Coordinates of C-alpha atoms in Angstrom, one line a residue:
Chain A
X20 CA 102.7 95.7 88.4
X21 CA 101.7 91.9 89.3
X22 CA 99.8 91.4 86.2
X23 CA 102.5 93.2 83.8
X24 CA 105.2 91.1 85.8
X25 CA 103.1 88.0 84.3
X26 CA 102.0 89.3 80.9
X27 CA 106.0 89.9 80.5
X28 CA 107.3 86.9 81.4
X29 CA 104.5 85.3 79.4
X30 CA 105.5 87.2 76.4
X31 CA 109.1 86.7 77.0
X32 CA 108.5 82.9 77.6
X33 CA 106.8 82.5 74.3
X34 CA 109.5 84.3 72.5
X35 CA 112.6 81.6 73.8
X36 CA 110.2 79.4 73.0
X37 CA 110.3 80.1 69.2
X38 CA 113.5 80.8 69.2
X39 CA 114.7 77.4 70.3
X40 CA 112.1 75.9 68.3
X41 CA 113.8 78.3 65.5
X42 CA 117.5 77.0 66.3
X43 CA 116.2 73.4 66.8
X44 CA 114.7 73.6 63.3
X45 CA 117.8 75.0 62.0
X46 CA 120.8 72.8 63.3
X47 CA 117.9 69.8 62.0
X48 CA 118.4 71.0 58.8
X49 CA 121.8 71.2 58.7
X50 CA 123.3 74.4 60.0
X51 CA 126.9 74.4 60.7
X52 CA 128.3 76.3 63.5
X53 CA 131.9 76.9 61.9
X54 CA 130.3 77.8 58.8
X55 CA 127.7 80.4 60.5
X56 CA 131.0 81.7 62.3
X57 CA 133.2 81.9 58.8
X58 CA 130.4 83.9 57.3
X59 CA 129.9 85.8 60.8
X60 CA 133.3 87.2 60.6
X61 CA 133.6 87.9 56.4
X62 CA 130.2 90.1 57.3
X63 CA 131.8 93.5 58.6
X64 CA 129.0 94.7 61.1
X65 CA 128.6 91.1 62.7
X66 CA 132.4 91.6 63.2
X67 CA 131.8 95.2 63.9
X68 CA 130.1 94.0 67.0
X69 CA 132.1 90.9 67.8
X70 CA 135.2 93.7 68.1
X71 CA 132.7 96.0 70.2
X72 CA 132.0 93.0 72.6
X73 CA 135.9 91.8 73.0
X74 CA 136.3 95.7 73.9
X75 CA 133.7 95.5 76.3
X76 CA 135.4 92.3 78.2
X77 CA 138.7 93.8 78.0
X78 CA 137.5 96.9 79.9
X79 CA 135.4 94.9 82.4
X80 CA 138.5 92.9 82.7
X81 CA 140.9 96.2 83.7
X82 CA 138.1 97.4 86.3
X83 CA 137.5 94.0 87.7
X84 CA 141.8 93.8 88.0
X85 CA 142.1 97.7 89.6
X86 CA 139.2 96.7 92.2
X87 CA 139.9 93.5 93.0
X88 CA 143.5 93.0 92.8
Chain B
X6 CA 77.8 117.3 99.5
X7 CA 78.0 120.3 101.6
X8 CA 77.1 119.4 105.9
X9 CA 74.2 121.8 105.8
X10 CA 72.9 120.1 102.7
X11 CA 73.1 116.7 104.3
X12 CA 71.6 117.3 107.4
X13 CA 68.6 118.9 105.7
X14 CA 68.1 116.3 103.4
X15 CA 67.7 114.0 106.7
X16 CA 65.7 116.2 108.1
X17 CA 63.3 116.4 104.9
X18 CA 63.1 112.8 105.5
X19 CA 62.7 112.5 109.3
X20 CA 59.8 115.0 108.7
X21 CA 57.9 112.8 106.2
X22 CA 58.6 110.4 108.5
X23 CA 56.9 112.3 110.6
X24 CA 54.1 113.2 108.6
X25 CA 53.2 109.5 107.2
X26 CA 50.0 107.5 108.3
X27 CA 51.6 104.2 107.6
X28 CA 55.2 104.1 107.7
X29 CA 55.4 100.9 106.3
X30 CA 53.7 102.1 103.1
X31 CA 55.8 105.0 103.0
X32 CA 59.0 102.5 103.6
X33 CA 57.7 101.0 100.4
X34 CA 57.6 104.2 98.4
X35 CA 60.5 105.0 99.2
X36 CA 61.9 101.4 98.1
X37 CA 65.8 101.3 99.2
X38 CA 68.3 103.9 101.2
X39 CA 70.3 103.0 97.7
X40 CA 67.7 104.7 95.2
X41 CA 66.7 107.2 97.4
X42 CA 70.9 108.1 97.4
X43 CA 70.6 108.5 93.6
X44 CA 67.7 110.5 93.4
X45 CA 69.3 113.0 96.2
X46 CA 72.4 112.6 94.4
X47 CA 71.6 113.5 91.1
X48 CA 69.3 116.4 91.8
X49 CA 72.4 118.2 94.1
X50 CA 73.6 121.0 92.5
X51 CA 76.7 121.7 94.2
X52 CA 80.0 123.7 93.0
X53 CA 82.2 121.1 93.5
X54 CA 80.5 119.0 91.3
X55 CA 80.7 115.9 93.5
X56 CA 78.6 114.5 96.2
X57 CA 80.9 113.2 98.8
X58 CA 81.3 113.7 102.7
X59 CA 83.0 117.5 102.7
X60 CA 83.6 118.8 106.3
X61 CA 83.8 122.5 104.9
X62 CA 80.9 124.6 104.7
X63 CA 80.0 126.1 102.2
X64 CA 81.7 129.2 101.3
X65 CA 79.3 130.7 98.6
X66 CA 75.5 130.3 99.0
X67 CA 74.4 127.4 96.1
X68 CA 72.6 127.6 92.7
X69 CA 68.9 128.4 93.6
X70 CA 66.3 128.1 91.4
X71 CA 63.8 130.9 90.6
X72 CA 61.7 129.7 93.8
X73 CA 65.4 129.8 95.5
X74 CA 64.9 126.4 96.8
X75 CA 67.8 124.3 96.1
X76 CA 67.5 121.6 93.2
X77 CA 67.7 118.4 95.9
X78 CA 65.3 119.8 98.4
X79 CA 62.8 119.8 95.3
X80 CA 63.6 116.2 94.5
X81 CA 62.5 115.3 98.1
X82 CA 59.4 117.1 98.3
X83 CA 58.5 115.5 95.5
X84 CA 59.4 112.1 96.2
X85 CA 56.9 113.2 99.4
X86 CA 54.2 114.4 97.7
X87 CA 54.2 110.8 96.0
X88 CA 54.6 108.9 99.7
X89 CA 51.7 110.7 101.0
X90 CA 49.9 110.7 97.6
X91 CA 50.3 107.0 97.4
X92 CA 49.4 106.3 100.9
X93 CA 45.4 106.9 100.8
X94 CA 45.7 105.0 97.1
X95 CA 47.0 102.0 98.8
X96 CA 44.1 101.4 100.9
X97 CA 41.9 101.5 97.8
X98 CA 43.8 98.8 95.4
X99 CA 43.0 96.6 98.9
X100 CA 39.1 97.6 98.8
X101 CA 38.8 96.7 94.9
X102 CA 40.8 93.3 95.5
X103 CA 37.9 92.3 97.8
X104 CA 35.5 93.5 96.0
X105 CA 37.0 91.3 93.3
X106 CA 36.7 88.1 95.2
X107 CA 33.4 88.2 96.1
X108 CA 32.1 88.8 92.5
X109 CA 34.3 85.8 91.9
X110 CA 32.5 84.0 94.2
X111 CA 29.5 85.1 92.9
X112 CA 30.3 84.2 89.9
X113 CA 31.6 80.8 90.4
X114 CA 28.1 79.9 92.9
X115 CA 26.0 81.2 89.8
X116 CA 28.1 78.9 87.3
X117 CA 28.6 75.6 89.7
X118 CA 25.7 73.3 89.8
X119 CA 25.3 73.0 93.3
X120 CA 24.4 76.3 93.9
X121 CA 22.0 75.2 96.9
X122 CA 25.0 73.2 98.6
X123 CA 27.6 74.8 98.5
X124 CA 25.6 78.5 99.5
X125 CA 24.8 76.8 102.2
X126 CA 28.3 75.7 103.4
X127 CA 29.5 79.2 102.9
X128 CA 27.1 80.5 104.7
X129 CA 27.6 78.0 107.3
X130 CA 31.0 79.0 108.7
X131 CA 29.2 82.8 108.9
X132 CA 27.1 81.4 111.5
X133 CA 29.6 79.6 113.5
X134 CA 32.1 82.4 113.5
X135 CA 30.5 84.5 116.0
X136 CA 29.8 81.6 118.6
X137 CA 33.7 80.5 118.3
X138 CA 34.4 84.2 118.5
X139 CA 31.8 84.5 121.3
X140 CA 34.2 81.3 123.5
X141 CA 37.9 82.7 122.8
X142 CA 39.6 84.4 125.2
X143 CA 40.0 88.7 125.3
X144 CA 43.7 88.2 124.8
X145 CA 43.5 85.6 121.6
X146 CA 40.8 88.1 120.1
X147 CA 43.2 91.0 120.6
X148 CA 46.2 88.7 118.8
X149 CA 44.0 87.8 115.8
X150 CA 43.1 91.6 115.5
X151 CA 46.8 92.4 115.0
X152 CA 47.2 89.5 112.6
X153 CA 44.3 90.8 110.6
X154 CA 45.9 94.3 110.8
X155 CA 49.2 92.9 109.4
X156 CA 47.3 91.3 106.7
X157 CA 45.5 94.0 105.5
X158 CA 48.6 95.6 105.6
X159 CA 50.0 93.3 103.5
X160 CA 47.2 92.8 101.0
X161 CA 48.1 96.8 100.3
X162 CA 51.3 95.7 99.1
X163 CA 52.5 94.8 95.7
X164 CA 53.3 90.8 94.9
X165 CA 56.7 92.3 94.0
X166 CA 57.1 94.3 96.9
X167 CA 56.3 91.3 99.0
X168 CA 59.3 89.4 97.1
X169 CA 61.4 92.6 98.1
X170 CA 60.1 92.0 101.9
X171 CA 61.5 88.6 101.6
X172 CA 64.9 89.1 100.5
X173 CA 65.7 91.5 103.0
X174 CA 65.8 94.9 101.5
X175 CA 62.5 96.0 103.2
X176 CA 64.2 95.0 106.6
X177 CA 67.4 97.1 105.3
X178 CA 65.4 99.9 104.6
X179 CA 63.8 99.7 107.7
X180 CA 67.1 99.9 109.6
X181 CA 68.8 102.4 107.4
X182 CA 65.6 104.9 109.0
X183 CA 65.2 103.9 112.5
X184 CA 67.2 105.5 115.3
X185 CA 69.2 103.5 117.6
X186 CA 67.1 103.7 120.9
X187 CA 68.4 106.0 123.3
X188 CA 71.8 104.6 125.1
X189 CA 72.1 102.0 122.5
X190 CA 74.7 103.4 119.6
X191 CA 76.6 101.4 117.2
X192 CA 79.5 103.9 117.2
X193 CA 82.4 103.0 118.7
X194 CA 84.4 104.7 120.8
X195 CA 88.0 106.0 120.4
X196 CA 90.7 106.0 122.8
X197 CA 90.0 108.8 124.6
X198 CA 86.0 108.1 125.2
X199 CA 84.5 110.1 122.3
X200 CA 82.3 108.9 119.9
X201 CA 84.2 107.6 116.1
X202 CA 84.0 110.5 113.6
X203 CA 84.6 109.0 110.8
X204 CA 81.3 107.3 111.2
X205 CA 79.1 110.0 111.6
X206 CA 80.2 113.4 111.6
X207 CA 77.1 114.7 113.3
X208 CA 75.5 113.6 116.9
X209 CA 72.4 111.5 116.1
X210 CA 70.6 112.3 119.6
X211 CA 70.6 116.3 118.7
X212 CA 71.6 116.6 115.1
X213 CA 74.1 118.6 116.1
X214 CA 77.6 119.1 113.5
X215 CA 80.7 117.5 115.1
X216 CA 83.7 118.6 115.0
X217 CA 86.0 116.9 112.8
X218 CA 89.5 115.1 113.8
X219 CA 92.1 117.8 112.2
X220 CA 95.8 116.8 111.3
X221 CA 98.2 118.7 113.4
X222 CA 102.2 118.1 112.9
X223 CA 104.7 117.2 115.8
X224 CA 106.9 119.7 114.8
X225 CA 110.2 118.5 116.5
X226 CA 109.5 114.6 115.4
X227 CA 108.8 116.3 111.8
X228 CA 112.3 118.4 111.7
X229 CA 114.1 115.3 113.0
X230 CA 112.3 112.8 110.5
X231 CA 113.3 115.2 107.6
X232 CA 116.3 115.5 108.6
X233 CA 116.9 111.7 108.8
X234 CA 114.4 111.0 105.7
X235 CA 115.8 112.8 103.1
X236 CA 119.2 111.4 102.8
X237 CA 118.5 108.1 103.4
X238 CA 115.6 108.5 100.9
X239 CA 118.3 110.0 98.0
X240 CA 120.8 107.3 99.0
X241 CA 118.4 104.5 98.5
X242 CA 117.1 106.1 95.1
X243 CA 121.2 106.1 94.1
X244 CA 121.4 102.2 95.2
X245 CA 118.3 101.8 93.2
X246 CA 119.6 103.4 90.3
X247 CA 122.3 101.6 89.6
X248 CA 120.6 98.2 89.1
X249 CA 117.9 99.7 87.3
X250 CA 121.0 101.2 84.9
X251 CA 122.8 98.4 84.5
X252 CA 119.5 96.7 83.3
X253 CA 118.6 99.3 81.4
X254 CA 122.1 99.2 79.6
X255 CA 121.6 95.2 79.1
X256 CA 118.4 95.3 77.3
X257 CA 119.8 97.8 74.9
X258 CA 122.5 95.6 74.3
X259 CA 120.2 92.9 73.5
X260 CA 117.8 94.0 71.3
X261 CA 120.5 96.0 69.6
X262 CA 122.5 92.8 69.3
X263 CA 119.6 91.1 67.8
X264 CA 118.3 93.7 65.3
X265 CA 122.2 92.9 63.8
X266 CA 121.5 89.4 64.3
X267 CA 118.2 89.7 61.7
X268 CA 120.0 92.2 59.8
X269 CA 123.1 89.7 59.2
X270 CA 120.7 86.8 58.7
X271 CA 119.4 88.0 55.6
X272 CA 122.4 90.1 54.2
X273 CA 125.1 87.6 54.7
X274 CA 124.1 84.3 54.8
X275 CA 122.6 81.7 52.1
X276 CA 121.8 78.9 53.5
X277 CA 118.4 78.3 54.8
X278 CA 119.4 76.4 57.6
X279 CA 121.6 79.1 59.0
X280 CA 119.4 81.9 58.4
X281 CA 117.0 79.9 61.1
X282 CA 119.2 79.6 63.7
X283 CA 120.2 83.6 63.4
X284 CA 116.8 84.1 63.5
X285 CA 116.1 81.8 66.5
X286 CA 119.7 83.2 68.4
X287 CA 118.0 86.8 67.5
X288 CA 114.3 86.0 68.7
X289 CA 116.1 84.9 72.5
X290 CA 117.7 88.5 72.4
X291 CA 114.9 90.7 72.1
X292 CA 113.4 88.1 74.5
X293 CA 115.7 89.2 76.9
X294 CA 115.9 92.4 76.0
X295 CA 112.4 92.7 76.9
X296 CA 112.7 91.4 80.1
X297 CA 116.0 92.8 81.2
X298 CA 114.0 96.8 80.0
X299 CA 111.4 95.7 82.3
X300 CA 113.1 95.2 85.1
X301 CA 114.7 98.6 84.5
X302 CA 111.3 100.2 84.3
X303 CA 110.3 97.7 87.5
X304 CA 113.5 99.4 89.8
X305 CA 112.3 103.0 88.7
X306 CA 108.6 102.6 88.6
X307 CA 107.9 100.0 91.0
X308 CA 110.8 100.3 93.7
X309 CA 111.8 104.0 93.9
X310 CA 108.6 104.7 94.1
X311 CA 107.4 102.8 96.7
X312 CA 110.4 103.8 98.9
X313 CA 109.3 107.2 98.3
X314 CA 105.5 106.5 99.3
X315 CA 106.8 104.4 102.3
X316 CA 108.8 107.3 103.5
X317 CA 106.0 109.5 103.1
X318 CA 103.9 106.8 104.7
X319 CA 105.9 106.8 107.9
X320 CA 106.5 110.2 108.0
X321 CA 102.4 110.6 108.1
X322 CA 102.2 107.8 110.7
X323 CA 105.4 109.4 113.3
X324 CA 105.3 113.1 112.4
X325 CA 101.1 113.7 112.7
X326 CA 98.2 113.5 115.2
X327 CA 95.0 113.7 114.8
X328 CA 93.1 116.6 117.3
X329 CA 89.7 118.1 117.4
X330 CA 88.5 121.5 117.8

């Protein structure tokens, strides 16, 4: 379990890694936030999922407001 | 391997023990406890298959062959056949060596110039010996007689034996076949005054089996621990669970979030720039992903069942005790 604990994080390490590196290289070539998001939402399953995740919150909100008060 | 088996492989060997002129010789033969393990252990026959410590008997008499002696107790008689073969043959390879040096000698007088000179100062220590041996003492006499004993003992002996001797294995050998002298044991003693089973399950002094320690339950403790144990084991498993859901649940999230990502990337978008940072954003979800589905796998694998193993674990330690026959 140890050694897969390390191998994992190793793996998962190396993966952020890249994709900083990925991000980094992209926003130094000129990526655009507002523009990613403008296409984000004309795509319909980015938006697909962005509806799917506000649905999520909302739901977490309700049990979070029932429980807690 | 099977008690009965054991005991009369040992006895095999305390007999050519026994038998042998020279123990020491033999001791060489037989080179370590290790191979002499191997060769037993390969030549067993046994229905289980296995040669380990079994504290049944056996239940069914063994494969025999057509002599009906087992396949092991052949193995040994050979291996003693070769001892006592080898033992007269290692007097003779000690005979040749010397006869070997002198024609050496000879040879190197009958090639040397001074042949005259130096016969005479080899013959010259010949004469003194018996007047030096004439003034020593009875007791350093009887001294050089066991030196020369050990020698010619040693002479017998291989160069790579000797190199063996050194090292230690001959000594380890030697101790792996001596008995402890009588009062002297290296068992230790439990609690309760008797000798440790689990280091020999048979009495050195008389070769006698022992009985082995047997696992008996405390009944009551048992009910009571079961009682106890198996909802606090379920409950734990349930508070387990739901991290190792919840987990679970975010790593499918993740990686399903960034298969859409990579999807999106090259569907939607145009510019190069953009389609790296989707693919960086995406490459940090399965990254997590990953690690949030191992930790899932760590709560079920790794936790539940160790609390399960530690409740058994207890269980064995509170609810048994160990008795003998």
């Amino acid at each position: 379990m140890k050694k897969m604990w390390r191998v994992i994080i190793a793996i998962v390490l190396i993966m952020i890694l890249l994709g900083i590196v990925g991000v980094a290289v992209g926003f130094l070539t000129g990526a655009d936030t507002a523009r990613i998001y403008q296409t984000a939402e004309s795509n319909s399953l980015i938006s697909l999922i962005m509806r799917y995740y506000e649905w999520i919150l909302q739901i977490i909100q309700t049990y979070k407001t029932a429980i807690f008060g | 391997m099977y008690e009965e088996d054991r005991l009369r492989a040992l006895e095999l060997y305390s007999r050519m023990f026994d038998e042998a002129t020279d123990e020491r010789a033999l001791l060489q033969t037989l080179m370590s406890p290790t191979r002499q393990a191997v060769v037993v252990a390969r030549a067993y026959n046994s229905n289980l298959g296995k040669l380990s410590i079994n504290t049944e008997h056996k239940a069914e008499p063994e494969d025999l062959d057509e002599n009906g002696v087992p396949d092991y107790v052949q193995a040994i008689e050979r291996i003693r056949d070769e001892a006592l073969a080898a033992q007269p043959r290692a007097a003779a390879p000690a005979a040749e060596d010397e006869k070997a040096e002198d024609e050496i000698v000879d040879e190197n007088q009958m090639t040397l110039f001074a042949g005259e000179e130096l016969a005479q100062e080899s013959a010259e220590p010949e004469e003194n010996e018996p007047e030096e041996i004439e003034q020593k003492p009875a007791e350093d006499r009887a001294e050089e007689s066991d030196e020369t004993a050990e020698e010619n003992a040693e002479e017998i002996v291989p160069e790579e034996e000797i190199v063996e001797s050194e090292s230690g294995e001959l000594k380890e050998s030697i101790a792996f076949f001596e008995l402890p002298p009588e009062g002297e044991t290296d068992i230790p003693a439990n609690e309760d005054g008797g000798d440790d089973l689990s280091v020999t399950p048979f009495n050195i002094e008389t070769g006698e089996l022992r009985s082995r320690p047997r696992r008996e339950p405390k009944v009551f403790a048992l009910i009571v621990y079961i009682l106890f144990a198996i909802p606090l084991t379920i409950a734990a498993i349930l508070i387990l669970l739901i991290p190792a859901l919840f987990f679970l649940a975010l790593s499918v999230a993740a990686i399903i979030c960034g298969v859409v990502v990579v999807s999106a990337a090259f569907n939607g978008f145009a510019v190069f720039a953009d389609i790296m940072v989707l693919l960086g954003g995406a490459l940090i979800l399965f990254a997590l992903g990953l690690l949030f589905l191992w930790t899932s796998i760590w709560f079920v694998g790794g936790a539940i069942v160790g609390v399960v193993h530690g409740v058994a674990a207890l269980c064995d330690k509170w609810c048994y005790k160990e008795v003998r026959d």
